[in-house]
Structures are given as structure tokens and as C-alpha cells.
């Protein structure tokens, strides 16, 4: 894998296996299905900062996560299209 500067990334650990990824994503989906609409307005116990962003309410963080995951899905879909040619 390469970063924006074309230098190889230096992995310090082995990536999870396909089975581990499926297990983690299944658990994540299960946790998301447990969310109640009222929970989205709850204030976080401490603000969560990520780069230039700061999230104070759980719904703000969920919205960011959904956009973030959508970018991953778009990248994966594009890679699959290229590989299937």
C-alpha cells in the first residue's frame, strides 16, 4: 500500500483475516441496529476530536461515521470494478 507520497506504508502488525473482518463488521451492524432515535441527541461524556472535527453529540458522530464508511464503500466498489475487467 502507498500513501500520498508514494512511499510504502510501514505496517507494524498483521491485518485481520477476512473471517475476522466479517465478524467485526457483523458485530458493528448489530450494535448499530440497537440504536434508538432518542440516543442520537445525547451529549457525549467528553467531546470526541478527530482532526479538524469535534463531535459533542452522539448523532454528530454517527453522521460522520456513516459518511466515512460510505467513502470506504465507494473506494472498494471502484477497486472491484477495476479488478473485474
PDB file of C-alpha atoms in Angstrom:
ATOM      1  CA  UNK A   1       0.000   0.000   0.000  1.00  0.00           C
ATOM      2  CA  UNK A   2       1.109   3.517  -0.699  1.00  0.00           C
ATOM      3  CA  UNK A   3       0.363   6.833   0.937  1.00  0.00           C
ATOM      4  CA  UNK A   4       0.073  10.152  -0.870  1.00  0.00           C
ATOM      5  CA  UNK A   5       3.868  10.469  -1.086  1.00  0.00           C
ATOM      6  CA  UNK A   6       4.398   7.141  -2.938  1.00  0.00           C
ATOM      7  CA  UNK A   7       6.390   5.655  -0.046  1.00  0.00           C
ATOM      8  CA  UNK A   8       5.246   2.187   1.102  1.00  0.00           C
ATOM      9  CA  UNK A   9       3.315   2.234   4.366  1.00  0.00           C
ATOM     10  CA  UNK A  10       5.188   0.612   7.222  1.00  0.00           C
ATOM     11  CA  UNK A  11       2.767  -1.886   8.771  1.00  0.00           C
ATOM     12  CA  UNK A  12       3.536  -2.703  12.387  1.00  0.00           C
ATOM     13  CA  UNK A  13       1.001  -5.530  12.688  1.00  0.00           C
ATOM     14  CA  UNK A  14      -0.695  -8.131  10.518  1.00  0.00           C
ATOM     15  CA  UNK A  15      -4.056  -7.063   9.109  1.00  0.00           C
ATOM     16  CA  UNK A  16      -7.121  -9.023  10.221  1.00  0.00           C
ATOM     17  CA  UNK A  17      -8.171 -12.037   8.180  1.00  0.00           C
ATOM     18  CA  UNK A  18     -11.272 -11.971   6.001  1.00  0.00           C
ATOM     19  CA  UNK A  19     -13.107 -14.014   8.638  1.00  0.00           C
ATOM     20  CA  UNK A  20     -12.112 -11.559  11.382  1.00  0.00           C
ATOM     21  CA  UNK A  21     -13.256  -8.609   9.253  1.00  0.00           C
ATOM     22  CA  UNK A  22     -16.630 -10.236   8.582  1.00  0.00           C
ATOM     23  CA  UNK A  23     -17.005 -10.958  12.312  1.00  0.00           C
ATOM     24  CA  UNK A  24     -16.138  -7.369  13.291  1.00  0.00           C
ATOM     25  CA  UNK A  25     -18.436  -5.851  10.665  1.00  0.00           C
ATOM     26  CA  UNK A  26     -21.299  -8.146  11.693  1.00  0.00           C
ATOM     27  CA  UNK A  27     -20.849  -7.099  15.325  1.00  0.00           C
ATOM     28  CA  UNK A  28     -20.739  -3.441  14.248  1.00  0.00           C
ATOM     29  CA  UNK A  29     -24.006  -3.819  12.335  1.00  0.00           C
ATOM     30  CA  UNK A  30     -25.583  -5.483  15.364  1.00  0.00           C
ATOM     31  CA  UNK A  31     -24.551  -2.585  17.617  1.00  0.00           C
ATOM     32  CA  UNK A  32     -25.895  -0.040  15.115  1.00  0.00           C
ATOM     33  CA  UNK A  33     -29.267  -1.806  14.993  1.00  0.00           C
ATOM     34  CA  UNK A  34     -29.567  -1.330  18.765  1.00  0.00           C
ATOM     35  CA  UNK A  35     -29.526   2.478  18.447  1.00  0.00           C
ATOM     36  CA  UNK A  36     -32.735   4.279  19.363  1.00  0.00           C
ATOM     37  CA  UNK A  37     -33.581   7.654  17.776  1.00  0.00           C
ATOM     38  CA  UNK A  38     -33.527   9.320  21.211  1.00  0.00           C
ATOM     39  CA  UNK A  39     -29.899   8.270  21.671  1.00  0.00           C
ATOM     40  CA  UNK A  40     -28.771  10.445  18.753  1.00  0.00           C
ATOM     41  CA  UNK A  41     -29.429  13.638  20.712  1.00  0.00           C
ATOM     42  CA  UNK A  42     -27.427  12.538  23.755  1.00  0.00           C
ATOM     43  CA  UNK A  43     -24.368  14.541  24.669  1.00  0.00           C
ATOM     44  CA  UNK A  44     -21.119  12.556  24.639  1.00  0.00           C
ATOM     45  CA  UNK A  45     -19.411  12.126  28.015  1.00  0.00           C
ATOM     46  CA  UNK A  46     -16.436  14.004  26.522  1.00  0.00           C
ATOM     47  CA  UNK A  47     -16.121  15.738  23.151  1.00  0.00           C
ATOM     48  CA  UNK A  48     -14.568  13.494  20.504  1.00  0.00           C
ATOM     49  CA  UNK A  49     -11.985  15.270  18.344  1.00  0.00           C
ATOM     50  CA  UNK A  50     -10.846  13.878  15.022  1.00  0.00           C
ATOM     51  CA  UNK A  51      -8.582  16.143  13.009  1.00  0.00           C
ATOM     52  CA  UNK A  52     -10.379  19.437  12.474  1.00  0.00           C
ATOM     53  CA  UNK A  53     -13.696  17.963  13.636  1.00  0.00           C
ATOM     54  CA  UNK A  54     -15.125  17.910  17.139  1.00  0.00           C
ATOM     55  CA  UNK A  55     -18.245  15.957  17.984  1.00  0.00           C
ATOM     56  CA  UNK A  56     -20.300  16.746  21.076  1.00  0.00           C
ATOM     57  CA  UNK A  57     -23.498  14.785  20.403  1.00  0.00           C
ATOM     58  CA  UNK A  58     -23.773  11.106  19.510  1.00  0.00           C
ATOM     59  CA  UNK A  59     -25.794  11.889  16.368  1.00  0.00           C
ATOM     60  CA  UNK A  60     -22.989  14.106  15.052  1.00  0.00           C
ATOM     61  CA  UNK A  61     -20.533  11.270  15.474  1.00  0.00           C
ATOM     62  CA  UNK A  62     -22.883   8.746  13.840  1.00  0.00           C
ATOM     63  CA  UNK A  63     -23.355  11.037  10.826  1.00  0.00           C
ATOM     64  CA  UNK A  64     -19.581  11.355  10.413  1.00  0.00           C
ATOM     65  CA  UNK A  65     -19.126   7.582  10.720  1.00  0.00           C
ATOM     66  CA  UNK A  66     -21.777   6.938   8.063  1.00  0.00           C
ATOM     67  CA  UNK A  67     -20.096   9.336   5.618  1.00  0.00           C
ATOM     68  CA  UNK A  68     -16.703   7.827   6.415  1.00  0.00           C
ATOM     69  CA  UNK A  69     -17.959   4.294   5.776  1.00  0.00           C
ATOM     70  CA  UNK A  70     -19.619   5.453   2.543  1.00  0.00           C
ATOM     71  CA  UNK A  71     -16.230   6.679   1.294  1.00  0.00           C
ATOM     72  CA  UNK A  72     -14.752   3.253   2.075  1.00  0.00           C
ATOM     73  CA  UNK A  73     -17.606   1.554   0.231  1.00  0.00           C
ATOM     74  CA  UNK A  74     -17.075   3.794  -2.787  1.00  0.00           C
ATOM     75  CA  UNK A  75     -13.371   3.004  -2.868  1.00  0.00           C
ATOM     76  CA  UNK A  76     -13.954  -0.733  -2.510  1.00  0.00           C
ATOM     77  CA  UNK A  77     -16.631  -0.679  -5.233  1.00  0.00           C
ATOM     78  CA  UNK A  78     -14.274   1.163  -7.576  1.00  0.00           C
ATOM     79  CA  UNK A  79     -11.459  -1.289  -6.914  1.00  0.00           C
ATOM     80  CA  UNK A  80     -13.757  -4.247  -7.570  1.00  0.00           C
ATOM     81  CA  UNK A  81     -14.822  -2.724 -10.908  1.00  0.00           C
ATOM     82  CA  UNK A  82     -11.192  -2.298 -11.938  1.00  0.00           C
ATOM     83  CA  UNK A  83     -10.275  -5.826 -10.862  1.00  0.00           C
ATOM     84  CA  UNK A  84     -13.220  -7.386 -12.710  1.00  0.00           C
ATOM     85  CA  UNK A  85     -12.098  -6.017 -16.101  1.00  0.00           C
TER      86      UNK A  85
END
